[in-house]
Coordinates of C-alpha atoms in Angstrom, one line a residue:
X12 CA -7.5 -18.7 -21.1
X13 CA -7.3 -22.0 -19.4
X14 CA -8.6 -25.4 -20.5
X15 CA -12.4 -25.7 -21.1
X16 CA -13.9 -27.7 -18.2
X17 CA -17.3 -29.2 -17.4
X18 CA -18.6 -30.2 -14.0
X19 CA -21.9 -31.0 -12.3
X20 CA -21.1 -30.0 -8.7
X21 CA -22.1 -26.8 -7.0
X22 CA -22.1 -23.5 -8.9
X23 CA -18.4 -23.1 -8.8
X24 CA -17.4 -26.6 -7.9
X25 CA -13.8 -27.8 -8.2
X26 CA -14.3 -31.4 -9.1
X27 CA -14.4 -31.4 -12.9
X28 CA -15.8 -34.2 -15.0
X29 CA -13.1 -33.8 -17.6
X30 CA -10.8 -31.2 -19.2
X31 CA -10.1 -30.6 -22.8
X32 CA -7.7 -28.3 -24.6
X33 CA -8.9 -24.8 -25.4
X34 CA -9.9 -24.6 -29.1
X35 CA -7.9 -21.7 -30.5
X36 CA -11.1 -19.8 -31.8
X37 CA -12.2 -19.4 -28.2
X38 CA -9.3 -17.0 -27.7
X39 CA -11.1 -14.5 -30.0
X40 CA -13.3 -13.7 -27.0
X41 CA -10.5 -11.7 -25.5
X42 CA -8.8 -10.5 -28.6
X43 CA -9.7 -7.2 -30.2
X44 CA -11.1 -8.4 -33.6
X45 CA -14.4 -9.1 -35.3
X46 CA -14.2 -12.9 -35.0
X47 CA -16.7 -14.7 -32.8
X48 CA -15.7 -17.3 -30.1
X49 CA -18.1 -20.2 -29.9
X50 CA -18.3 -21.9 -26.5
X51 CA -19.0 -25.6 -27.1
X52 CA -22.0 -27.4 -25.7
X53 CA -21.6 -30.6 -23.8
X54 CA -25.1 -32.2 -23.5
X55 CA -26.2 -32.6 -19.9
X56 CA -23.2 -30.7 -18.6
X57 CA -21.9 -27.1 -18.1
X58 CA -18.9 -25.5 -19.8
X59 CA -16.4 -23.5 -17.8
X60 CA -13.8 -21.2 -19.1
X61 CA -11.1 -19.4 -17.0
X62 CA -9.8 -16.2 -18.5
X63 CA -6.5 -14.8 -17.4
X64 CA -6.5 -11.1 -18.0
X65 CA -2.7 -11.1 -17.4
X66 CA -2.9 -8.6 -14.5
X67 CA -5.2 -7.8 -11.7
X68 CA -7.8 -5.2 -12.6
X69 CA -10.6 -3.4 -10.8
X70 CA -13.6 -2.5 -12.8
X71 CA -16.8 -3.6 -14.6
X72 CA -17.4 -6.8 -16.4
X73 CA -18.8 -6.3 -19.9
X74 CA -19.6 -8.8 -22.6
X75 CA -21.4 -9.1 -26.0
X76 CA -22.9 -12.5 -26.9
X77 CA -25.4 -14.4 -29.0
X78 CA -27.3 -17.0 -27.1
X79 CA -30.4 -19.2 -27.0
X80 CA -33.1 -18.1 -24.6
X81 CA -32.6 -19.3 -21.1
X82 CA -28.9 -19.8 -21.3
X83 CA -27.3 -19.0 -18.0
X84 CA -23.8 -17.3 -17.8
X85 CA -22.2 -17.3 -14.4
X86 CA -19.1 -15.2 -13.7
X87 CA -16.7 -15.5 -10.8
X88 CA -13.6 -13.3 -10.3
X89 CA -10.6 -14.4 -8.3
X90 CA -7.1 -13.2 -7.8
X91 CA -4.7 -16.1 -7.8
X92 CA -4.3 -19.4 -9.6
X93 CA -1.2 -21.5 -10.0
X94 CA -0.3 -25.1 -10.8
X95 CA -3.9 -26.1 -11.0
X96 CA -4.8 -24.6 -7.6
X97 CA -6.8 -21.4 -7.2
X98 CA -7.3 -19.3 -4.2
X99 CA -11.0 -18.8 -3.7
X100 CA -12.3 -15.4 -2.6
X101 CA -13.8 -16.8 0.6
X102 CA -16.3 -14.6 2.4
X103 CA -16.6 -12.3 -0.7
X104 CA -19.4 -11.9 -3.2
X105 CA -17.4 -11.6 -6.4
X106 CA -19.9 -13.4 -8.6
X107 CA -22.5 -12.5 -11.1
X108 CA -25.3 -14.4 -13.0
X109 CA -26.7 -13.4 -16.3
X110 CA -29.9 -15.0 -17.8
X111 CA -29.9 -14.7 -21.6
X112 CA -32.7 -13.8 -23.9
X113 CA -32.8 -15.1 -27.5
X114 CA -30.3 -13.5 -29.9
X115 CA -27.7 -10.8 -29.7
X116 CA -27.2 -8.9 -26.4
X117 CA -24.7 -6.9 -24.5
X118 CA -24.3 -6.3 -20.8
X119 CA -22.2 -4.2 -18.4
X120 CA -22.3 -5.0 -14.7
X121 CA -23.0 -1.9 -12.5
X122 CA -20.9 -3.5 -9.7
X123 CA -17.1 -2.8 -9.6
X124 CA -15.0 -5.9 -8.9
X125 CA -11.4 -6.7 -8.5
X126 CA -9.8 -9.8 -9.9
X127 CA -7.2 -11.2 -12.3
X128 CA -8.9 -14.4 -13.3
X129 CA -12.6 -14.6 -14.5
X130 CA -14.3 -17.9 -14.5
X131 CA -17.2 -18.0 -17.0
X132 CA -19.6 -20.9 -16.7
X133 CA -22.2 -21.5 -19.4
X134 CA -25.3 -23.5 -18.3
X135 CA -28.4 -24.8 -20.1
X136 CA -27.3 -23.7 -23.5
X137 CA -29.3 -25.4 -26.4
X138 CA -26.7 -24.3 -28.9
X139 CA -23.1 -22.9 -28.7
X140 CA -22.9 -19.5 -27.0
X141 CA -21.2 -17.0 -29.3
X142 CA -19.0 -14.6 -27.4
X143 CA -18.1 -11.5 -29.5
X144 CA -16.1 -10.0 -26.7
X145 CA -15.6 -10.1 -22.9
X146 CA -13.5 -7.6 -21.0
X147 CA -13.1 -5.5 -17.9
X148 CA -13.7 -1.8 -18.0
X149 CA -10.9 -0.6 -15.7
X150 CA -12.1 2.1 -13.2
X151 CA -10.0 4.1 -10.9
X152 CA -9.4 7.7 -9.8
X153 CA -8.2 9.7 -12.8
X154 CA -4.5 10.2 -12.4
X155 CA -1.7 11.2 -14.8
X156 CA 0.7 8.3 -15.6
X157 CA 3.9 10.3 -14.7
X158 CA 6.1 8.3 -12.4
X159 CA 8.8 6.0 -13.9
X160 CA 11.6 3.9 -12.4
X161 CA 14.2 1.6 -14.0
X162 CA 17.6 0.4 -12.7
X163 CA 20.3 -2.1 -13.2
X164 CA 18.5 -4.8 -11.1
X165 CA 15.5 -6.2 -13.0
X166 CA 13.7 -7.6 -9.9
X167 CA 13.5 -4.1 -8.5
X168 CA 11.9 -2.9 -11.7
X169 CA 9.2 -5.5 -11.4
X170 CA 8.7 -4.6 -7.7
X171 CA 8.3 -0.9 -8.6
X172 CA 5.8 -1.8 -11.4
X173 CA 3.6 -3.9 -9.2
X174 CA 3.7 -1.1 -6.5
X175 CA 2.5 1.4 -9.0
X176 CA -0.2 -0.8 -10.4
X177 CA -1.4 -1.7 -6.9
X178 CA -1.7 2.0 -6.0
X179 CA -3.8 2.8 -9.1
X180 CA -6.2 -0.1 -8.5
X181 CA -6.7 1.1 -4.9
X182 CA -7.6 4.6 -5.8
X183 CA -11.4 5.2 -6.2
X184 CA -13.1 8.3 -4.8
X185 CA -10.7 7.8 -1.9
X186 CA -7.8 5.4 -1.3
X187 CA -9.1 2.0 -0.6
X188 CA -7.4 -1.0 1.0
X189 CA -8.0 -3.4 -1.9
X190 CA -10.3 -3.7 -4.9
X191 CA -11.5 -7.2 -4.2
X192 CA -12.3 -7.3 -0.4
X193 CA -13.4 -4.4 1.8
X194 CA -12.8 -1.6 -0.7
X195 CA -12.7 0.7 2.3
X196 CA -10.8 3.9 3.0
X197 CA -8.7 2.9 6.0
X198 CA -7.3 6.1 7.4
X199 CA -3.9 4.8 8.6
X200 CA -3.2 2.9 5.4
X201 CA -3.8 6.0 3.4
X202 CA -0.9 7.9 4.9
X203 CA 1.6 5.5 3.3
X204 CA -0.5 5.3 0.1
X205 CA -0.4 9.0 -0.2
X206 CA 3.4 9.1 -0.2
X207 CA 3.5 6.4 -2.9
X208 CA 0.9 8.3 -4.9
X209 CA 3.1 11.5 -4.8
X210 CA 5.9 9.6 -6.4
X211 CA 4.0 7.6 -9.0
X212 CA 1.1 9.9 -9.9
X213 CA 1.7 13.2 -8.1
X214 CA -2.0 13.8 -7.3
X215 CA -3.0 16.0 -4.4
X216 CA -6.8 16.1 -4.8
X217 CA -7.5 12.5 -3.7
X218 CA -5.2 13.0 -0.6
X219 CA -7.0 16.2 0.4
X220 CA -10.4 14.5 0.0
X221 CA -9.3 11.6 2.2
X222 CA -7.9 13.9 4.9
X223 CA -11.0 16.1 5.0
X224 CA -13.3 13.1 5.4
X225 CA -11.7 11.9 8.6
X226 CA -13.0 14.6 11.0
X227 CA -16.5 13.8 9.8
X228 CA -16.3 10.7 12.1
X229 CA -16.2 12.8 15.3
X230 CA -19.9 12.0 15.8
X231 CA -18.7 8.5 16.5
X232 CA -15.6 9.4 18.5
X233 CA -13.5 12.5 19.1
X234 CA -10.5 10.2 18.6
X235 CA -11.7 9.8 14.9
X236 CA -12.6 6.5 13.3
X237 CA -10.1 4.2 11.6
X238 CA -12.1 3.9 8.4
X239 CA -14.6 6.4 7.1
X240 CA -17.3 6.9 6.2
X241 CA -18.7 3.9 7.9
X242 CA -21.4 2.6 10.1
X243 CA -18.8 0.5 11.9
X244 CA -17.6 2.6 14.9
X245 CA -14.0 1.6 15.5
X246 CA -10.8 3.5 16.5
X247 CA -7.2 2.5 16.0
X248 CA -5.3 5.3 17.7
X249 CA -2.3 4.9 15.4
X250 CA -4.5 5.5 12.4
X251 CA -5.5 8.9 13.8
X252 CA -1.9 9.7 14.5
X253 CA -0.9 8.7 10.9
X254 CA -3.7 11.0 9.7
X255 CA -2.2 14.0 11.6
X256 CA 1.2 13.1 10.2
X257 CA -0.3 12.8 6.7
X258 CA -1.9 16.3 7.0
X259 CA 1.6 17.8 7.5
X260 CA 3.1 15.7 4.7
X261 CA 0.3 16.9 2.3
X262 CA 1.2 20.5 3.2
X263 CA 4.9 19.9 2.7
X264 CA 4.2 18.4 -0.7
X265 CA 1.6 20.8 -2.0
X266 CA 2.6 24.0 -0.2
X267 CA -1.2 24.7 0.2
X268 CA -1.3 26.9 3.3
X269 CA -5.1 27.3 3.0
X270 CA -5.5 23.5 3.5
X271 CA -3.2 23.7 6.6
X272 CA -5.4 26.4 8.0
X273 CA -8.6 24.5 7.3
X274 CA -7.5 21.2 8.7
X275 CA -5.7 22.6 11.7
X276 CA -8.8 23.0 14.0
X277 CA -9.7 19.3 13.4
X278 CA -6.1 18.2 14.1
X279 CA -6.2 20.2 17.4
X280 CA -9.6 18.8 18.3
X281 CA -8.5 15.1 18.3
X282 CA -5.0 15.7 19.7
X283 CA -6.5 17.5 22.7
X284 CA -8.8 14.5 23.3
X285 CA -5.9 12.1 23.1
X286 CA -3.9 14.2 25.6
X287 CA -6.9 13.9 28.0
X288 CA -6.3 10.1 28.0
X289 CA -2.8 10.3 29.5
X290 CA -2.5 8.5 32.8
X291 CA -0.8 9.5 36.0
X292 CA 2.6 8.5 34.6
X293 CA 2.0 10.7 31.6
X294 CA 1.5 7.8 29.2
X295 CA -1.4 7.1 26.8
X296 CA -3.4 4.3 28.4
X297 CA -6.7 3.3 26.7
X298 CA -9.0 0.5 25.8
X299 CA -9.2 0.2 22.0
X300 CA -7.9 -1.5 19.0
X301 CA -4.2 -0.8 19.8
X302 CA -2.9 -2.1 16.5
X303 CA 0.2 -1.7 14.3
X304 CA 1.2 -5.0 12.7
X305 CA -0.1 -8.5 12.1
X306 CA 2.6 -10.1 14.1
X307 CA 2.8 -11.6 17.7
X308 CA 3.8 -8.3 19.3
X309 CA 2.2 -7.4 22.7
X310 CA -0.4 -4.8 21.8
X311 CA -3.4 -5.5 24.2
X312 CA -6.7 -3.8 23.8
X313 CA -6.3 -2.2 27.2
X314 CA -3.1 -0.7 28.6
X315 CA -0.1 1.3 27.6
X316 CA 1.1 0.3 24.1
X317 CA 4.6 1.5 23.4
X318 CA 4.4 2.0 19.7
X319 CA 1.2 3.9 20.1
X320 CA 2.7 6.3 22.6
X321 CA 5.7 6.9 20.3
X322 CA 3.5 7.7 17.3
X323 CA 1.5 10.1 19.5
X324 CA 4.8 11.9 20.1
X325 CA 5.3 12.2 16.3
X326 CA 1.7 13.3 15.8
X327 CA 2.0 16.1 18.4
X328 CA 5.1 17.3 16.6
X329 CA 3.3 17.2 13.3
X330 CA 0.4 19.1 14.8
X331 CA 2.8 21.8 16.1
X332 CA 4.3 22.1 12.6
X333 CA 0.9 22.4 11.0
X334 CA 0.1 25.2 13.5
X335 CA 3.2 27.1 12.5
X336 CA 2.1 30.7 12.1
X337 CA -1.6 29.8 12.5
X338 CA -1.4 29.3 16.3
X339 CA 2.2 29.8 17.6
X340 CA 1.1 29.4 21.3
X341 CA -0.6 26.1 20.6
X342 CA 2.4 24.9 18.5
X343 CA 4.7 25.5 21.5
X344 CA 2.3 23.7 23.8
X345 CA 2.3 20.6 21.6
X346 CA 6.0 20.6 21.4
X347 CA 6.2 20.7 25.2
X348 CA 3.6 17.9 25.5
X349 CA 5.5 15.8 23.0
X350 CA 8.7 16.2 25.0
X351 CA 6.9 15.3 28.2
X352 CA 5.5 12.1 26.6
X353 CA 8.9 11.2 25.3
X354 CA 10.4 11.5 28.8
X355 CA 7.6 9.3 30.2
X356 CA 8.3 6.7 27.5
X357 CA 12.0 6.6 28.4
X358 CA 11.2 6.5 32.1
X359 CA 8.6 3.6 32.0
X360 CA 9.0 1.7 28.8
X361 CA 12.8 1.1 28.6
X362 CA 14.2 -2.2 29.9
X363 CA 17.7 -1.8 31.2
X364 CA 18.1 -5.6 31.3
X365 CA 17.3 -6.1 27.7
X366 CA 18.5 -2.7 26.5
X367 CA 15.3 -2.2 24.5
X368 CA 11.9 -0.7 24.7
X369 CA 9.2 -3.1 26.0
X370 CA 6.0 -3.6 23.9
X371 CA 3.5 -2.5 26.5
X372 CA 2.3 -2.2 30.1
X373 CA -0.8 -4.2 30.7
X374 CA -3.9 -2.7 32.3
X375 CA -3.1 -4.4 35.6
X376 CA 0.4 -2.8 35.7
X377 CA 2.4 -5.9 34.4
X378 CA 5.3 -4.9 32.2
X379 CA 5.4 -6.9 29.0
X380 CA 8.1 -9.5 28.5
X381 CA 7.8 -9.2 24.7
X382 CA 10.4 -7.3 22.7
X383 CA 9.7 -6.6 19.1
X384 CA 11.4 -5.0 16.1
X385 CA 8.2 -3.0 15.6
X386 CA 8.6 -1.1 18.9
X387 CA 12.3 -0.5 18.3
X388 CA 11.7 0.7 14.7
X389 CA 9.0 3.2 15.9
X390 CA 11.2 4.4 18.7
X391 CA 14.0 5.1 16.3
X392 CA 11.7 6.8 13.7
X393 CA 10.0 9.0 16.3
X394 CA 13.3 10.2 17.9
X395 CA 12.5 8.7 21.3
X396 CA 16.0 7.5 22.2
X397 CA 19.2 9.5 22.8
X398 CA 22.8 8.7 23.5
X399 CA 23.6 5.1 24.2
X400 CA 19.9 4.1 23.8
X401 CA 19.9 5.6 20.3
X402 CA 23.1 3.8 19.3
X403 CA 21.6 0.6 20.6
X404 CA 18.5 1.1 18.4
X405 CA 20.7 1.7 15.4
X406 CA 22.3 -1.7 15.9
X407 CA 18.9 -3.3 16.1
X408 CA 17.7 -1.6 12.9
X409 CA 20.8 -2.9 11.0
X410 CA 20.8 -6.4 12.5
X411 CA 17.5 -7.3 14.1
X412 CA 18.0 -9.6 17.1
X413 CA 16.6 -13.1 16.3
X414 CA 14.7 -13.3 19.6
X415 CA 12.8 -10.1 18.9
X416 CA 9.4 -10.4 17.1
X417 CA 10.2 -9.7 13.5
X418 CA 8.4 -7.5 11.0
X419 CA 5.2 -9.2 10.0
X420 CA 3.7 -7.3 7.1
X421 CA 4.5 -5.1 4.1
X422 CA 2.7 -2.3 5.9
X423 CA 5.1 -2.5 8.8
X424 CA 8.0 -2.7 6.4
X425 CA 7.2 0.8 5.2
X426 CA 8.2 2.1 8.6
X427 CA 11.2 -0.2 8.7
X428 CA 12.3 1.2 5.3
X429 CA 11.9 4.7 6.7
X430 CA 14.1 3.7 9.6
X431 CA 16.7 2.2 7.2
X432 CA 16.7 5.3 5.1
X433 CA 17.2 7.4 8.2
X434 CA 20.1 5.2 9.1
X435 CA 21.5 5.3 5.6
X436 CA 21.4 1.5 5.1
X437 CA 19.9 1.5 1.6
X438 CA 21.7 -1.8 1.0
X439 CA 19.6 -3.5 3.6
X440 CA 16.4 -1.8 2.3
X441 CA 17.0 -3.1 -1.2
X442 CA 17.9 -6.6 0.1
X443 CA 14.7 -6.7 2.1
X444 CA 12.6 -5.7 -1.0
X445 CA 14.3 -8.3 -3.1
X446 CA 13.7 -11.0 -0.5
X447 CA 10.1 -10.3 0.5
X448 CA 8.6 -8.6 -2.5
X449 CA 10.6 -10.9 -4.7
X450 CA 8.5 -13.8 -3.4
X451 CA 5.4 -12.1 -4.7
X452 CA 7.0 -11.6 -8.2
X453 CA 8.2 -15.2 -8.1
X454 CA 4.6 -16.2 -7.6
X455 CA 3.5 -14.3 -10.8
X456 CA 2.1 -11.3 -8.8
X457 CA 1.1 -8.3 -10.8
X458 CA 0.1 -6.4 -7.6
X459 CA 1.4 -6.2 -4.1
X460 CA 0.0 -8.7 -1.6
X461 CA -1.5 -7.8 1.7
X462 CA 0.9 -10.0 3.5
X463 CA 4.2 -11.7 2.7
X464 CA 3.8 -15.3 1.5
X465 CA 3.6 -17.5 4.5
X466 CA 5.6 -20.8 4.8
X467 CA 3.4 -23.8 4.2
X468 CA 3.5 -24.8 7.9
X469 CA 2.1 -21.3 8.9
X470 CA -0.8 -21.3 6.5
X471 CA -3.4 -22.0 9.1
X472 CA -6.4 -20.7 7.1
X473 CA -7.3 -22.7 4.0
X474 CA -3.7 -22.8 2.8
X475 CA -3.7 -19.2 1.7
X476 CA -0.5 -17.5 0.6
X477 CA -2.1 -14.2 1.6
X478 CA -5.6 -12.9 1.9
X479 CA -5.8 -10.0 -0.5
X480 CA -3.5 -10.2 -3.6
X481 CA -3.8 -6.5 -4.2
X482 CA -3.4 -4.2 -1.2
X483 CA -2.1 -0.7 -1.4
X484 CA -0.7 -0.6 2.1
X485 CA 2.0 -2.9 0.7
X486 CA 3.1 -0.6 -2.2
X487 CA 5.9 1.1 -0.4
X488 CA 8.6 0.5 -3.0
X489 CA 6.9 2.9 -5.3
X490 CA 7.8 5.6 -2.8
X491 CA 11.2 4.5 -1.6
X492 CA 12.8 3.8 -5.0
X493 CA 11.9 7.3 -6.2
X494 CA 12.7 9.2 -3.0
X495 CA 16.0 7.5 -2.3
X496 CA 17.4 5.5 -5.2
X497 CA 16.6 8.3 -7.6
X498 CA 17.1 10.6 -4.6
X499 CA 14.3 13.1 -5.4
X500 CA 12.9 14.8 -2.3
X501 CA 11.3 18.2 -1.7
X502 CA 13.0 20.6 0.6
X503 CA 10.3 23.1 1.2
X504 CA 6.5 23.2 1.0
X505 CA 5.4 23.0 -2.6
X506 CA 8.8 21.7 -3.7
X507 CA 10.2 24.9 -5.2
X508 CA 13.5 23.6 -3.8
X509 CA 14.3 19.9 -4.5
X510 CA 17.2 17.7 -3.4
X511 CA 18.7 15.2 -5.8
X512 CA 20.6 12.8 -3.6
X513 CA 20.8 9.3 -5.2
X514 CA 21.7 6.3 -3.1
X515 CA 23.5 3.8 -5.2
X516 CA 23.7 0.8 -2.8
X517 CA 24.8 -2.0 -5.1
X518 CA 23.3 -0.7 -8.3
X519 CA 25.2 0.6 -11.3
X520 CA 22.6 2.8 -12.9
X521 CA 19.0 4.1 -12.4
X522 CA 16.6 6.3 -14.2
X523 CA 13.1 7.6 -13.7
X524 CA 10.6 10.4 -13.3
X525 CA 9.1 11.9 -10.2
X526 CA 6.0 14.2 -10.4
X527 CA 6.3 17.7 -9.1
X528 CA 3.4 19.2 -7.3
X529 CA 1.7 21.6 -9.7
X530 CA 4.7 22.1 -12.0
X531 CA 5.3 19.0 -14.1
X532 CA 8.1 16.5 -13.4
X533 CA 11.8 15.9 -12.7
X534 CA 13.6 13.3 -14.9
X535 CA 16.7 11.8 -13.3
X536 CA 19.2 9.3 -14.7
X537 CA 22.5 8.3 -13.1
X538 CA 25.2 5.8 -13.6
X539 CA 28.3 4.9 -11.6
X540 CA 31.9 5.0 -12.8
X541 CA 33.3 3.0 -9.9
X542 CA 37.0 3.0 -10.9
X543 CA 36.8 6.8 -11.4
X544 CA 34.6 7.3 -8.4
X545 CA 32.3 9.4 -10.4
X546 CA 28.5 9.7 -10.5
X547 CA 27.3 10.7 -14.0
X548 CA 23.9 12.4 -13.8
X549 CA 21.4 13.9 -16.2
X550 CA 18.6 15.9 -14.7
X551 CA 15.6 17.5 -16.5
X552 CA 13.5 19.9 -14.4
X553 CA 11.4 23.1 -14.8
X554 CA 13.6 26.2 -14.7
X555 CA 11.8 27.6 -11.7
X556 CA 12.8 24.7 -9.5
X557 CA 16.0 25.1 -7.5
X558 CA 18.0 21.9 -7.4
X559 CA 20.4 20.8 -4.7
X560 CA 22.5 17.9 -6.1
X561 CA 24.5 15.8 -3.6
X562 CA 26.5 12.7 -4.8
X563 CA 27.0 9.7 -2.5
X564 CA 30.0 10.0 -0.1
X565 CA 33.3 9.4 -1.9
X566 CA 31.9 10.1 -5.4
X567 CA 32.2 13.2 -7.6
X568 CA 29.1 14.2 -9.4
X569 CA 29.3 14.9 -13.1
X570 CA 26.0 16.6 -13.8
X571 CA 24.2 17.5 -17.1
X572 CA 21.2 19.8 -16.2
X573 CA 18.5 20.5 -18.7
X574 CA 16.0 23.3 -17.8
X575 CA 12.5 23.0 -19.2
X576 CA 10.1 25.8 -19.9

């Protein structure tokens, strides 16, 4: 709780008349006891309290108070405050006004809000307001608190914790982008969020619900909308491609073949409509929101966008794998179309001069002069390059050229980390987490920010460090630390066979828990004996799960296995 403040400006004015220390009894408003907090009255002025709940939460404001009739209590939730400066929630109605009757009363707001700090302003009180309690009733999708991660590097532990907490706060009846701003199910965001969820909560039902909602938007477009359900008709092609990829990943996690059979006609429907949009060169060329990252990459609304074509290749491959035994002929057709599109990308979007893939071809036929890490990362992830081109991409992933557009958001970093994992450069992955997510932790973040903190000279809008301070598209470390540092990954649909392949990087030990789909959990702990070149491991798993344990290159595994059940 901050200092008590009075002011006479607008409802939530920042120019205070004076500040006074918080009397200790006021703290009882947020402490679970029977004492009452009295909010002092300053004749002719209002009294403001700022309550720090210690973490960001998403839920319902509730309070119990005794007041004189006509006392007004205003509430305003915001996400960030530091060194006397607070980041206002501009463009967002995150406020509430309560008009008191005489005596004792309780109230719970029916509106769900996301915030860490709650400003409480008492106006027009004839006598001190008595606050018995004030709290937030946290509300999110019901999930089991299964996932765990700890390691020898404390900053990584903090980063994993804020990733988990962010994911929880962004799970309502669907995944939502953030609890404070839109609170919208963005289809593309949810692909990455689903992977994090598998590793921290292990829930399938919310993922299935999200995936099943998407085809309902076909009345707006056969290409499917980028956020559903919504009256805003908008398509980001990559978001549809991520949806198709997520459908396959859900099947691989759950092993639910009936889901694959149900979702397959909808995947086929939109993939066929996208294939109809290929131009004479065999490339996807369309007018739309051709978006991937908030960075100065060349991704025009109209034309051939390289990263979009590359993700379409991956979506076609995913569609083919979903088809499997359901429609073998169509599966083969999609594999063929994916290979044709890959060939077109290599024929028209590779620059021999720069030895890299261009960002786009504009609608007038002009080839972009912009080269970005985003495009190279996606090309590498989607297996577009071969031979010398592939080796060139590998050098870019390990050492990004300074004249290329750099990764611009935690969302894009998810794909960059996938590329680093594929390359086996876990040292670079952890280094990037420490650098970029470490800035959030250094700024007292309890959730992952929508964007990395911007340097002061780049804060062009109201000096904001970031827009949303809780954004689930940024929670990627919750997935990568479990999947690769603990090394737990499913090898078949339903995870009856599981790989334990820890990547030690520069760590000396790690331990944690990964949920298993439908069958409990796996506990893994490991520590390195560097002089002896041994990896000491303890693994607890259900006895029906087959484990394939692989130590890092050059290390011998000493494994203690405990079978449960």
